[in-house]
Short mmCIF file of C-alpha atoms in Angstrom, two decimals:
data_model
loop_
_atom_site.label_atom_id
_atom_site.label_comp_id
_atom_site.label_asym_id
_atom_site.label_seq_id
_atom_site.Cartn_x
_atom_site.Cartn_y
_atom_site.Cartn_z
CA MET B 60 20.04 18.93 -21.82
CA PRO B 61 22.81 17.56 -19.58
CA GLN B 62 23.09 13.79 -19.42
CA ARG B 63 22.18 13.60 -15.72
CA PHE B 64 19.57 16.36 -15.66
CA HIS B 65 16.78 13.83 -15.16
CA PHE B 66 18.38 12.96 -11.81
CA HIS B 67 18.46 16.59 -10.68
CA LEU B 68 14.70 16.97 -11.05
CA PRO B 69 13.82 14.35 -8.39
CA ARG B 70 16.23 16.10 -6.00
CA LEU B 71 14.42 19.41 -6.45
CA LEU B 72 11.10 17.61 -6.05
CA ALA B 73 12.31 16.06 -2.79
CA LEU B 74 13.19 19.51 -1.40
CA VAL B 75 9.78 20.92 -2.34
CA ALA B 76 8.04 17.83 -0.90
CA VAL B 77 9.88 18.30 2.41
CA ALA B 78 8.60 21.88 2.58
CA GLU B 79 5.07 20.73 1.66
CA MET B 80 5.07 18.07 4.39
CA MET B 81 6.42 20.42 7.05
CA VAL B 82 3.93 23.19 6.31
CA TYR B 83 0.79 21.64 4.83
CA ARG B 84 0.71 18.23 6.51
CA LEU B 85 2.29 19.06 9.88
CA LEU B 86 2.26 22.73 10.89
CA VAL B 87 -1.19 23.62 9.51
CA PRO B 88 -3.18 20.84 11.25
CA VAL B 89 -1.10 20.78 14.45
CA LEU B 90 -1.36 24.57 14.97
CA ARG B 91 -5.01 24.81 13.92
CA PRO B 92 -7.08 26.37 16.74
CA PRO B 93 -10.16 24.60 18.14
CA ALA B 94 -13.32 24.56 16.04
CA ASP B 95 -15.03 27.18 18.21
CA VAL B 96 -12.17 29.67 17.84
CA ALA B 97 -11.71 31.79 14.73
CA PRO B 98 -8.30 31.07 13.11
CA PRO B 99 -5.87 33.97 13.45
CA GLY B 100 -4.47 35.71 10.39
CA TRP B 101 -1.07 34.05 10.63
CA HIS B 102 -2.68 30.61 10.50
CA ALA B 103 -4.69 31.56 7.42
CA ALA B 104 -1.48 32.76 5.76
CA LEU B 105 0.23 29.50 6.77
CA THR B 106 -2.67 27.54 5.25
CA TYR B 107 -2.39 29.42 1.95
CA LEU B 108 1.35 28.81 1.92
CA GLY B 109 0.71 25.11 2.51
CA LEU B 110 -1.81 25.00 -0.35
CA PHE B 111 0.67 26.71 -2.64
CA LEU B 112 3.39 24.21 -1.73
CA TYR B 113 0.98 21.32 -2.24
CA TYR B 114 -0.02 22.42 -5.75
CA PHE B 115 3.54 23.42 -6.62
CA ALA B 116 4.85 20.03 -5.49
CA SER B 117 2.04 18.28 -7.39
CA ALA B 118 2.82 20.18 -10.59
CA MET B 119 6.55 19.45 -10.21
CA ALA B 120 5.85 15.75 -9.56
CA LEU B 121 3.72 15.61 -12.73
CA GLY B 122 6.55 17.19 -14.71
CA VAL B 123 9.19 14.87 -13.28
CA LEU B 124 7.06 11.79 -14.00
CA ALA B 125 6.40 12.96 -17.56
CA HIS B 126 10.13 13.54 -18.08
CA GLN B 127 10.98 10.09 -16.69
CA LEU B 128 8.48 8.45 -19.04
CA TRP B 129 9.90 10.39 -21.99
CA GLN B 130 13.42 9.25 -21.07
CA LEU B 131 12.17 5.67 -20.87
CA VAL B 132 10.57 5.91 -24.34
CA LYS B 133 13.77 7.39 -25.81
CA GLN B 134 15.86 4.66 -24.24
CA LYS B 135 13.69 1.88 -25.68
CA VAL B 136 13.52 3.47 -29.14
CA GLU B 137 17.29 4.05 -29.34
CA ASN B 138 18.12 0.60 -28.01
CA GLU B 139 18.17 -1.81 -30.92
CA GLN B 140 18.60 -4.85 -28.67
CA ARG B 141 15.40 -6.42 -27.36
CA SER B 142 15.34 -8.32 -24.11
CA GLY B 143 12.17 -10.39 -24.33
CA LEU B 144 9.77 -10.15 -21.42
CA THR B 145 11.40 -7.08 -19.88
CA ASP B 146 10.86 -5.20 -23.13
CA VAL B 147 7.17 -6.19 -23.15
CA LEU B 148 6.81 -5.03 -19.54
CA THR B 149 8.42 -1.70 -20.42
CA TRP B 150 6.03 -1.06 -23.28
CA LEU B 151 3.11 -1.98 -21.01
CA LEU B 152 4.40 0.27 -18.23
CA ILE B 153 4.58 3.38 -20.41
CA PRO B 154 0.87 3.62 -21.41
CA VAL B 155 -0.29 2.61 -17.92
CA ALA B 156 1.88 5.34 -16.40
CA VAL B 157 0.52 7.83 -18.95
CA VAL B 158 -3.03 6.93 -17.90
CA PHE B 159 -2.03 7.40 -14.26
CA LEU B 160 -0.50 10.77 -15.17
CA ALA B 161 -3.71 11.91 -16.87
CA LEU B 162 -5.90 10.77 -13.96
CA SER B 163 -3.57 12.56 -11.52
CA ILE B 164 -3.94 15.82 -13.45
CA TRP B 165 -7.72 15.40 -13.48
CA SER B 166 -7.80 14.68 -9.74
CA ILE B 167 -5.67 17.75 -8.96
CA VAL B 168 -7.58 20.31 -11.04
CA THR B 169 -11.08 19.00 -10.20
CA LEU B 170 -12.85 17.26 -7.37
CA PRO B 171 -12.58 13.61 -8.46
CA SER B 172 -15.50 11.23 -8.25
CA ALA B 173 -15.27 7.88 -6.50
CA ARG B 174 -14.85 6.16 -9.88
CA VAL B 175 -11.95 8.43 -10.91
CA THR B 176 -10.30 7.88 -7.54
CA PHE B 177 -10.64 4.11 -7.96
CA LEU B 178 -9.13 4.28 -11.46
CA LEU B 179 -6.32 6.49 -10.18
CA GLU B 180 -5.45 3.96 -7.49
CA GLY B 181 -5.75 1.08 -9.95
CA SER B 182 -3.46 2.65 -12.55
CA PHE B 183 -0.95 3.49 -9.80
CA VAL B 184 -0.88 -0.09 -8.52
CA PHE B 185 -0.69 -1.55 -12.04
CA ALA B 186 2.22 0.76 -12.94
CA VAL B 187 4.08 -0.13 -9.73
CA VAL B 188 3.61 -3.87 -10.33
CA LEU B 189 4.88 -3.60 -13.92
CA LEU B 190 7.87 -1.52 -12.85
CA VAL B 191 8.90 -3.91 -10.08
CA LEU B 192 8.43 -6.99 -12.28
CA ARG B 193 10.55 -5.36 -14.98
CA GLU B 194 13.36 -4.66 -12.53
CA LEU B 195 13.18 -8.11 -10.95
CA LEU B 196 13.66 -9.68 -14.39
CA THR B 197 16.55 -7.39 -15.30
CA LYS B 198 20.08 -8.47 -14.44
CA GLY B 199 21.99 -6.33 -12.01
CA GLU B 200 22.31 -5.48 -8.33
CA LEU B 201 20.13 -7.93 -6.39
CA GLY B 202 19.84 -5.67 -3.34
CA ILE B 203 18.17 -2.86 -5.28
CA ARG B 204 15.72 -5.26 -6.91
CA LEU B 205 14.75 -6.65 -3.51
CA GLY B 206 14.53 -3.10 -2.17
CA LEU B 207 12.07 -2.13 -4.89
CA LEU B 208 10.01 -5.21 -4.05
CA VAL B 209 9.76 -4.53 -0.31
CA LEU B 210 9.03 -0.83 -0.93
CA ALA B 211 6.30 -1.65 -3.44
CA MET B 212 4.51 -4.24 -1.29
CA PRO B 213 2.71 -1.77 1.03
CA LEU B 214 2.06 0.62 -1.87
CA VAL B 215 0.27 -2.16 -3.75
CA PHE B 216 -1.45 -3.87 -0.82
CA HIS B 217 -3.47 -0.81 0.19
CA TYR B 218 -5.50 -1.22 -3.03
CA TYR B 219 -6.97 -4.50 -1.80
CA ALA B 220 -9.57 -2.73 0.36
CA PRO B 221 -11.23 -0.55 -2.35
CA PHE B 222 -10.91 -3.39 -4.90
CA SER B 223 -12.60 -5.83 -2.52
CA VAL B 224 -15.38 -3.39 -1.72
CA ARG B 225 -16.02 -2.76 -5.42
CA TYR B 226 -15.74 -6.25 -6.88
CA ILE B 227 -15.68 -8.93 -4.15
CA GLY B 228 -17.44 -8.20 -0.88
CA GLY B 229 -19.52 -5.20 -1.82
CA GLU B 230 -20.38 -2.50 0.67
CA GLU B 231 -20.77 -5.13 3.39
CA ALA B 232 -16.96 -5.32 3.47
CA LEU B 233 -17.00 -1.83 4.99
CA TRP B 234 -18.85 -3.15 8.02
CA ASN B 235 -17.10 -6.48 8.64
CA GLY B 236 -13.73 -4.99 9.55
CA LEU B 237 -12.01 -5.49 6.16
CA THR B 238 -10.64 -1.96 5.97
CA ASP B 239 -9.24 -2.20 9.50
CA GLU B 240 -7.58 -5.53 8.70
CA VAL B 241 -6.05 -4.15 5.49
CA GLU B 242 -4.84 -1.07 7.32
CA ALA B 243 -3.26 -3.18 10.08
CA MET B 244 -1.58 -5.51 7.55
CA GLY B 245 -0.36 -2.50 5.60
CA ARG B 246 1.27 -1.05 8.71
CA TRP B 247 3.15 -4.30 9.27
CA MET B 248 4.33 -4.23 5.66
CA VAL B 249 5.56 -0.67 6.14
CA LEU B 250 7.47 -1.75 9.27
CA LEU B 251 8.94 -4.72 7.39
CA ALA B 252 10.07 -2.47 4.55
CA ALA B 253 11.58 0.07 6.96
CA LEU B 254 13.57 -2.59 8.80
CA THR B 255 14.74 -4.24 5.55
CA ILE B 256 15.89 -1.29 3.43
CA PRO B 257 19.16 -0.64 5.33
CA TYR B 258 20.45 -4.02 4.15
CA VAL B 259 19.19 -3.88 0.56
CA LEU B 260 19.65 -0.17 -0.24
CA GLY B 261 22.62 0.79 1.95
CA ALA B 262 25.90 1.79 0.29
CA ARG B 263 28.26 -1.01 -0.72
CA PRO B 264 30.38 -2.69 0.45
CA PHE B 265 27.88 -2.81 3.31
CA PHE B 266 30.21 -3.81 6.14
CA LEU B 267 32.61 -0.98 5.28
CA ARG B 268 29.89 1.70 4.92
CA ALA B 269 27.67 0.59 7.82
CA ALA B 270 30.00 1.96 10.50
CA ARG B 271 30.14 5.52 9.12
CA LEU B 272 29.53 8.03 11.89
CA LEU B 273 27.05 10.41 10.22
CA PRO B 274 24.30 7.82 9.49
CA LEU B 275 24.68 6.36 12.99
CA LEU B 276 24.30 9.82 14.55
CA ALA B 277 21.22 10.52 12.42
CA ALA B 278 19.62 7.20 13.38
CA GLY B 279 20.40 7.76 17.06
CA PHE B 280 19.04 11.32 17.02
CA VAL B 281 15.77 10.32 15.30
CA GLY B 282 15.27 7.36 17.64
CA VAL B 283 15.93 9.35 20.81
CA PHE B 284 13.90 12.38 19.68
CA CYS B 285 10.87 10.28 18.75
CA ALA B 286 11.13 8.24 21.96
CA VAL B 287 11.14 11.43 24.06
CA LEU B 288 8.21 12.83 22.07
CA VAL B 289 6.16 9.65 22.59
CA ARG B 290 7.05 9.66 26.27
CA GLN B 291 6.12 13.32 26.80
CA ASP B 292 2.99 13.55 24.63
CA TYR B 293 1.79 10.29 23.10
CA ILE B 294 -1.33 11.82 21.53
CA LYS B 295 0.65 14.57 19.80
CA ALA B 296 3.21 12.02 18.54
CA MET B 297 0.44 9.89 17.01
CA GLU B 298 -1.06 12.98 15.37
CA LEU B 299 2.28 13.85 13.78
CA ALA B 300 2.68 10.29 12.50
CA GLN B 301 -0.85 10.36 11.10
CA TYR B 302 -0.54 13.78 9.44
CA GLY B 303 3.00 13.33 8.11
CA LEU B 304 3.30 9.66 7.18
CA GLY B 305 -0.32 8.49 7.18
CA ILE B 306 0.34 5.85 9.85
CA SER B 307 -1.61 5.62 13.10
CA PHE B 308 -1.66 2.96 15.82
CA GLY B 309 -4.39 4.43 17.98
CA SER B 310 -4.31 5.05 21.71
CA GLY B 311 -3.99 1.42 22.78
CA ALA B 312 -0.80 0.41 20.96
CA PRO B 313 1.39 -1.92 23.06
CA SER B 314 4.84 -0.78 24.13
CA SER B 315 6.53 -3.49 22.04
CA LEU B 316 4.88 -2.16 18.88
CA ILE B 317 5.89 1.41 19.71
CA ALA B 318 9.49 0.27 20.27
CA LEU B 319 9.42 -1.50 16.90
CA CYS B 320 8.15 1.68 15.23
CA LEU B 321 10.97 3.71 16.80
CA LEU B 322 13.48 1.16 15.54
CA ALA B 323 11.94 1.37 12.06
CA LEU B 324 12.19 5.18 12.06
CA SER B 325 15.84 4.94 13.07
CA ALA B 326 16.46 2.41 10.28
CA VAL B 327 14.88 4.73 7.70
CA ALA B 328 16.90 7.69 8.97
CA TRP B 329 20.10 5.64 8.80
CA THR B 330 19.36 4.49 5.25
CA LEU B 331 18.52 8.00 4.04
CA VAL B 332 21.70 9.55 5.43
CA ASN B 333 23.80 6.55 4.38
CA THR B 334 22.63 6.74 0.75
CA LEU B 335 22.41 10.53 0.41
CA SER B 336 25.98 10.96 1.73
CA ALA B 337 27.47 8.05 -0.27
CA PRO B 338 30.38 8.83 -2.64
CA SER B 339 28.55 7.13 -5.51
CA GLU B 340 26.28 9.38 -7.60
CA ALA B 341 23.93 6.49 -8.36
CA ARG B 342 23.67 5.55 -4.66
CA ARG B 343 22.76 9.17 -3.81
CA ASN B 344 20.02 9.04 -6.44
CA ILE B 345 18.70 5.91 -4.77
CA GLY B 346 18.57 7.90 -1.53
CA VAL B 347 16.58 10.61 -3.33
CA GLY B 348 14.11 8.01 -4.60
CA LEU B 349 13.73 6.55 -1.11
CA SER B 350 13.15 10.01 0.37
CA LEU B 351 10.34 10.64 -2.15
CA ILE B 352 8.64 7.38 -1.16
CA VAL B 353 8.96 8.26 2.54
CA LEU B 354 7.63 11.78 1.94
CA GLY B 355 4.66 10.33 0.05
CA GLY B 356 3.70 8.37 3.16
CA TYR B 357 1.00 5.73 3.45
CA ALA B 358 -2.17 7.81 3.63
CA PHE B 359 -2.96 7.95 -0.12
CA GLU B 360 -5.46 10.75 0.34
CA TRP B 361 -4.11 13.13 -2.33
CA PRO B 362 -2.68 12.61 -5.84
CA LEU B 363 0.66 14.04 -4.69
CA GLN B 364 1.22 11.05 -2.43
CA TYR B 365 0.75 8.64 -5.34
CA LEU B 366 3.00 10.76 -7.55
CA LEU B 367 5.82 10.88 -5.01
CA GLY B 368 5.68 7.10 -4.60
CA ILE B 369 5.93 6.22 -8.28
CA VAL B 370 8.53 8.92 -9.05
CA GLY B 371 10.61 7.57 -6.16
CA LEU B 372 10.45 3.99 -7.44
CA ILE B 373 11.39 5.05 -10.99
CA THR B 374 14.29 7.13 -9.66
CA ILE B 375 15.67 4.11 -7.80
CA ALA B 376 15.19 1.89 -10.87
CA LYS B 377 16.97 4.36 -13.18
CA ALA B 378 19.96 4.63 -10.83
CA ARG B 379 20.49 0.86 -10.54
CA PRO B 380 22.36 0.16 -13.83
CA GLU B 381 25.19 2.58 -13.00
CA LEU B 382 25.51 1.56 -9.38
CA ALA B 383 27.93 -1.37 -9.57
CA ALA B 384 30.46 0.39 -11.79
CA GLU B 385 30.50 3.55 -9.64
CA GLU B 386 30.88 1.78 -6.32
CA ASP B 387 33.44 -0.67 -7.70
CA GLN B 388 35.72 2.28 -8.42
CA ARG B 389 35.56 3.37 -4.78
CA ILE B 390 36.24 0.07 -3.02
CA THR B 391 39.30 0.25 -0.80
CA PRO B 392 42.13 -1.95 -2.10
CA THR B 393 42.36 -5.28 -0.27
CA VAL B 394 45.68 -6.41 -1.76
CA PRO B 395 49.20 -5.70 -0.48
CA ALA B 396 51.15 -2.78 -1.93
CA ILE B 397 54.05 -3.32 -4.34
CA GLU B 398 57.08 -1.04 -4.33
CA ASP B 399 57.56 0.97 -7.51
CA GLU B 400 60.98 -0.54 -8.19
CA SER B 401 59.74 -4.13 -7.94
CA TRP B 402 56.73 -3.29 -10.05
CA GLN B 403 58.80 -1.70 -12.80
CA GLN B 404 61.19 -4.67 -12.89
CA TYR B 405 58.26 -7.07 -13.24
CA LEU B 406 56.78 -5.12 -16.16
CA GLU B 407 60.14 -4.95 -17.89
CA SER B 408 60.46 -8.73 -17.60
CA VAL B 409 57.04 -9.08 -19.25
CA LEU B 410 58.12 -6.84 -22.12
CA ARG B 411 61.40 -8.71 -22.60
CA VAL B 412 59.57 -11.99 -23.04
CA LEU B 413 57.08 -10.45 -25.47
CA ARG B 414 59.93 -9.01 -27.53
CA SER B 415 61.80 -12.28 -27.57
CA ARG B 416 58.69 -14.17 -28.73
CA SER B 417 57.58 -11.78 -31.46
CA GLY B 418 60.47 -9.51 -32.29
CA ALA B 419 60.58 -5.83 -31.48
CA ASP B 420 58.98 -4.60 -34.67
CA GLU B 421 56.08 -7.06 -34.60
CA ALA B 422 55.48 -6.51 -30.93
CA GLY B 423 55.27 -2.79 -31.47
CA MET B 424 57.64 -2.08 -28.57
CA ASP B 425 60.77 -1.11 -30.35
CA LYS B 426 60.94 2.29 -28.69
CA GLY B 427 60.05 2.12 -25.10
CA ALA B 428 58.76 0.35 -22.09
CA VAL B 429 55.70 0.86 -19.94
CA ILE B 430 54.01 4.23 -19.71
CA THR B 431 52.95 4.94 -16.13
CA ILE B 432 50.58 7.84 -15.46
CA ALA B 433 50.24 9.06 -11.89
CA GLY B 434 46.96 10.51 -10.66
CA GLU B 435 45.51 11.87 -7.45
CA ALA B 436 45.25 10.06 -4.09
CA GLY B 437 48.03 7.59 -4.92
CA GLN B 438 46.39 6.34 -8.12
CA SER B 439 48.54 5.29 -11.08
CA ARG B 440 48.04 3.40 -14.33
CA SER B 441 50.64 1.41 -16.22
CA HIS B 442 50.07 0.95 -19.96
CA PHE B 443 51.77 -1.08 -22.65
CA VAL B 444 50.75 -2.09 -26.16
CA PHE B 445 51.82 -4.94 -28.44
CA SER B 446 50.62 -6.70 -31.58
CA ARG B 447 50.29 -10.42 -32.20
CA ASP B 448 48.71 -12.16 -35.19
CA GLU B 449 47.36 -8.82 -36.46
CA VAL B 450 45.64 -8.21 -33.12
CA THR B 451 46.51 -5.04 -31.21
CA VAL B 452 46.58 -5.64 -27.47
CA LYS B 453 46.37 -2.77 -24.97
CA VAL B 454 47.09 -3.64 -21.34
CA THR B 455 46.26 -1.27 -18.48
CA ILE B 456 47.02 -2.08 -14.84
CA GLU B 457 45.67 0.28 -12.20
CA ARG B 458 47.22 0.69 -8.76
CA VAL B 459 46.20 2.68 -5.68
CA SER B 460 48.95 3.40 -3.15
CA GLY B 461 50.99 0.64 -4.74
CA ALA B 462 48.20 -1.97 -4.54
CA ILE B 463 46.89 -3.46 -7.79
CA VAL B 464 43.14 -2.85 -8.01
CA GLY B 465 42.43 -3.86 -11.60
CA VAL B 466 43.83 -5.38 -14.80
CA ASP B 467 42.21 -4.34 -18.08
CA VAL B 468 43.10 -5.91 -21.45
CA ARG B 469 41.63 -4.75 -24.78
CA CYS B 470 42.20 -6.75 -27.95
CA GLY B 471 41.32 -5.15 -31.27
CA ASP B 472 40.38 -1.62 -32.24
CA GLY B 473 36.64 -2.12 -32.74
CA ASP B 474 33.86 -0.27 -30.95
CA THR B 475 33.17 -1.58 -27.43
CA THR B 476 30.60 1.03 -26.34
CA GLY B 477 27.54 -0.98 -27.32
CA PRO B 478 26.28 -4.24 -25.82
CA PRO B 479 28.61 -7.24 -26.32
CA ILE B 480 27.56 -10.33 -28.25
CA TRP B 481 29.24 -12.79 -25.85
CA THR B 482 30.30 -12.57 -22.20
CA LEU B 483 31.96 -14.88 -19.72
CA HIS B 484 31.87 -14.11 -16.00
CA SER B 485 33.78 -16.10 -13.41
CA LYS B 486 31.53 -16.86 -10.44
CA ARG B 487 32.95 -16.41 -6.95
CA ALA B 488 33.54 -19.58 -4.98
CA SER B 489 31.91 -18.26 -1.78
CA ARG B 490 28.78 -16.26 -1.15
CA LEU B 491 30.61 -14.16 1.42
CA GLY B 492 32.80 -11.18 0.66
CA ILE B 493 32.86 -8.65 -2.17
CA VAL B 494 31.49 -9.76 -5.52
CA HIS B 495 33.69 -9.41 -8.58
CA PRO B 496 32.29 -6.72 -10.91
CA SER B 497 30.08 -8.02 -13.71
CA PRO B 498 30.73 -7.65 -17.45
CA PRO B 499 28.72 -5.23 -19.60
CA SER B 500 25.10 -6.24 -20.01
CA CYS B 501 24.55 -8.85 -22.73
CA THR B 502 21.06 -9.65 -24.00
CA GLY B 503 21.93 -13.23 -24.95
CA LYS B 504 20.67 -16.37 -23.27
CA GLU B 505 22.79 -18.24 -20.77
CA TRP B 506 24.79 -20.98 -22.47
CA LYS B 507 25.54 -24.31 -20.84
CA ARG B 508 26.96 -27.59 -22.11
CA LYS B 509 25.82 -30.79 -20.51
CA GLY B 510 28.55 -32.81 -18.84
CA GLU B 511 31.06 -29.92 -18.64
CA GLU B 512 31.57 -29.66 -14.88
CA CYS B 513 34.51 -27.28 -15.33
CA LEU B 514 32.22 -24.66 -16.89
CA THR B 515 29.97 -24.43 -13.84
CA ARG B 516 32.20 -21.74 -12.34
CA TYR B 517 31.41 -19.44 -15.29
CA ARG B 518 28.26 -17.71 -16.45
CA ILE B 519 28.27 -17.45 -20.26
CA LEU B 520 25.81 -15.30 -22.25
CA ASP B 521 25.81 -15.70 -26.02
CA THR B 522 23.87 -13.89 -28.78
CA ALA B 523 26.02 -14.98 -31.75
CA SER B 524 26.32 -18.76 -31.26
CA LEU B 525 30.05 -18.50 -30.58
CA SER B 526 30.18 -20.81 -27.59
CA GLU B 527 29.84 -24.16 -29.36
CA LYS B 528 32.65 -23.33 -31.77
CA LEU B 529 34.90 -21.48 -29.35
CA LEU B 530 34.74 -23.69 -26.29
CA SER B 531 36.56 -26.78 -27.45
CA GLU B 532 37.95 -29.19 -24.88
CA SER B 533 41.43 -27.66 -24.99
CA MET B 534 40.09 -24.09 -24.92
CA VAL B 535 37.87 -24.87 -21.92
CA SER B 536 40.89 -26.24 -20.06
CA ARG B 537 42.92 -23.09 -20.77
CA ILE B 538 40.06 -20.77 -19.80
CA GLN B 539 39.54 -22.68 -16.58
CA HIS B 540 43.23 -22.33 -15.74
CA GLN B 541 43.74 -18.69 -16.77
CA VAL B 542 40.52 -16.69 -16.76
CA ARG B 543 39.11 -15.09 -13.65
CA GLY B 544 37.02 -11.94 -13.65
CA TRP B 545 35.14 -11.37 -16.90
CA MET B 546 35.64 -11.39 -20.65
CA ALA B 547 33.40 -9.91 -23.37
CA ILE B 548 33.40 -9.97 -27.18
CA TRP B 549 31.85 -7.27 -29.39
CA PRO B 550 30.93 -7.26 -33.06
CA GLU B 551 33.95 -6.97 -35.40
CA GLY B 552 35.90 -9.25 -33.05
CA SER B 553 36.92 -6.80 -30.33
CA LEU B 554 37.55 -8.33 -26.91
CA ARG B 555 37.89 -6.91 -23.43
CA PHE B 556 39.02 -8.66 -20.27
CA GLN B 557 38.98 -7.35 -16.70
CA VAL B 558 39.98 -8.85 -13.38
CA TYR B 559 40.12 -7.29 -9.92
CA PRO B 560 42.54 -9.34 -7.77
CA GLY B 561 41.27 -10.05 -4.28
CA ARG B 562 37.71 -8.99 -5.10
CA GLY B 563 35.93 -12.17 -6.03
CA ALA B 564 39.08 -13.31 -7.87
CA PRO B 565 42.37 -14.96 -6.78
CA LEU B 566 45.01 -12.61 -5.43
CA ASP B 567 47.98 -13.94 -7.42
CA ARG B 568 46.48 -14.47 -10.86
CA PRO B 569 47.44 -13.35 -13.42
CA ILE B 570 50.02 -11.21 -11.55
CA PRO B 571 52.09 -12.74 -8.67
CA ILE B 572 51.13 -9.99 -6.21
CA THR B 573 52.31 -11.81 -3.07
CA ALA B 574 55.78 -12.48 -4.48
CA LEU B 575 56.11 -8.88 -5.67
CA ALA B 576 54.81 -7.31 -2.45
CA PHE B 577 56.76 -9.43 0.05
CA ARG B 578 59.62 -10.56 -2.22
CA THR B 579 59.07 -14.17 -1.21
CA GLY B 580 60.47 -15.53 -4.46
CA GLN B 581 60.84 -14.90 -8.16
CA ALA B 582 57.93 -12.99 -9.65
CA ASP B 583 57.28 -15.18 -12.70
CA PRO B 584 55.42 -13.37 -15.55
CA ASP B 585 54.29 -16.64 -17.16
CA ASP B 586 50.67 -16.44 -15.91
CA LEU B 587 50.15 -12.97 -17.38
CA LEU B 588 51.86 -13.94 -20.65
CA GLU B 589 49.77 -17.09 -21.03
CA LEU B 590 46.61 -15.09 -20.37
CA LEU B 591 47.55 -12.54 -23.04
CA GLU B 592 48.26 -15.32 -25.55
CA LEU B 593 44.87 -16.87 -24.77
CA LEU B 594 43.02 -13.56 -25.23
CA VAL B 595 44.75 -12.98 -28.58
CA GLU B 596 43.74 -16.46 -29.75
CA ILE B 597 40.11 -15.95 -28.69
CA THR B 598 40.02 -12.58 -30.48
CA SER B 599 41.37 -14.12 -33.68
CA PHE B 600 38.80 -16.90 -33.45
CA ALA B 601 35.93 -14.41 -32.95
CA ARG B 602 37.01 -12.49 -36.04
CA THR B 603 37.21 -15.67 -38.10
CA ALA B 604 33.79 -16.83 -36.86
CA GLU B 605 32.17 -13.55 -37.91
CA ASP B 606 33.80 -13.61 -41.35
#
């Protein structure tokens, strides 16, 4: 099975759910003749088509959910690292979701009793709560975690009414206005979620993607179309909202509330088009998950609506880990371009110093200089390799249209595909602007040393107790001076360092980009050379510590 096949299934489900909503939830009830008129043959055929789409979508949603749970089980079994509370929540989520799956099947193939319906709703809410808690406790993109929270709030809150009737207020709660209050509060939560998701789920960097024309046109079209529909036929507009999304405001809704609803619809339309048309594969999958939640609506009258909601949330959660890396690769360079001639001269000066310090044979550069590989759309990568103290160092510097977008240094030949045992991430000084990409996920606890003010700019995770031995006073001073971006150490003493100048990191460290781009002075390679020496020393220390 292809690696990303589990993401294709929710997309197919979304297409089938769109057809089911259009036919079964909108066309069939809207075009139904009055009760005293026999339905024509075409309407009967349309009803059968709607029923087929409903059961087909339900069966597909069951299959997609089962596949997602299987993928989750495989991931936890194959992952040898345990992450504490999040691991416990995952193992709780799986059986609860299986119970929900079984109750959904029972409710689809038979006429469920009130008890089965209550258990179905309860297992759905419990699974959603476990999923959201698990994601909130997992490191990664904060916006997606907040998005899952605001999307889950109305899905969970609706359960308060049947729970209260069954265990708190009894049947008297049905007569004292509890259900109406819960329904009204739920509508406000839906509006809050709709107005919030553009900021938490929209493609990143937000201020660059927010002005794209296609999402703005979609939001404007939906807002204007719905406003005209409400103006021309308010009753019909409320019927469509009730049938399609399960939301109704009655005949006496104030104009301010209607305007807020139109704004919320425009915000949802903008977010859907913004995410579904994003260049990032993971961001498009988030758009698919959001579309499934929207298609499920807020009525909760049929098992399909529960299934679409939970499949949508899981789809968003599964896309989150890959999101930062994919969108980081597509951020427009924010640093000035360097001419090829100046760039080549700078690299040659770096190599000359390395040769003079180590000798040509030891440095492993006795034959050539830098290898530069040109790619598409102005992309190029410059590579050079040297050895120092039995540590092989591979340096890769990526440029786009002459602008440096990333520096990657690998020390050692060990495997770096698994989780690292130690990471250091330089925090950005300001909460504004683009965040520097994070290191690979490390399951260790955050390490801090009391009284070390200079370490507050770094976030250090450690699973191998390296920090106390590695971070001596002199080493801390050198790291503070040289290291921006992130650094990670793997078993067997392999190290990787990455920095993206101008993106949550200084522009002129470790490469003097300003001097090279504008030729304002001598482009001194000392910063890059000192950084490489530091990384070699840390790698050697990590190997010694493991031995």
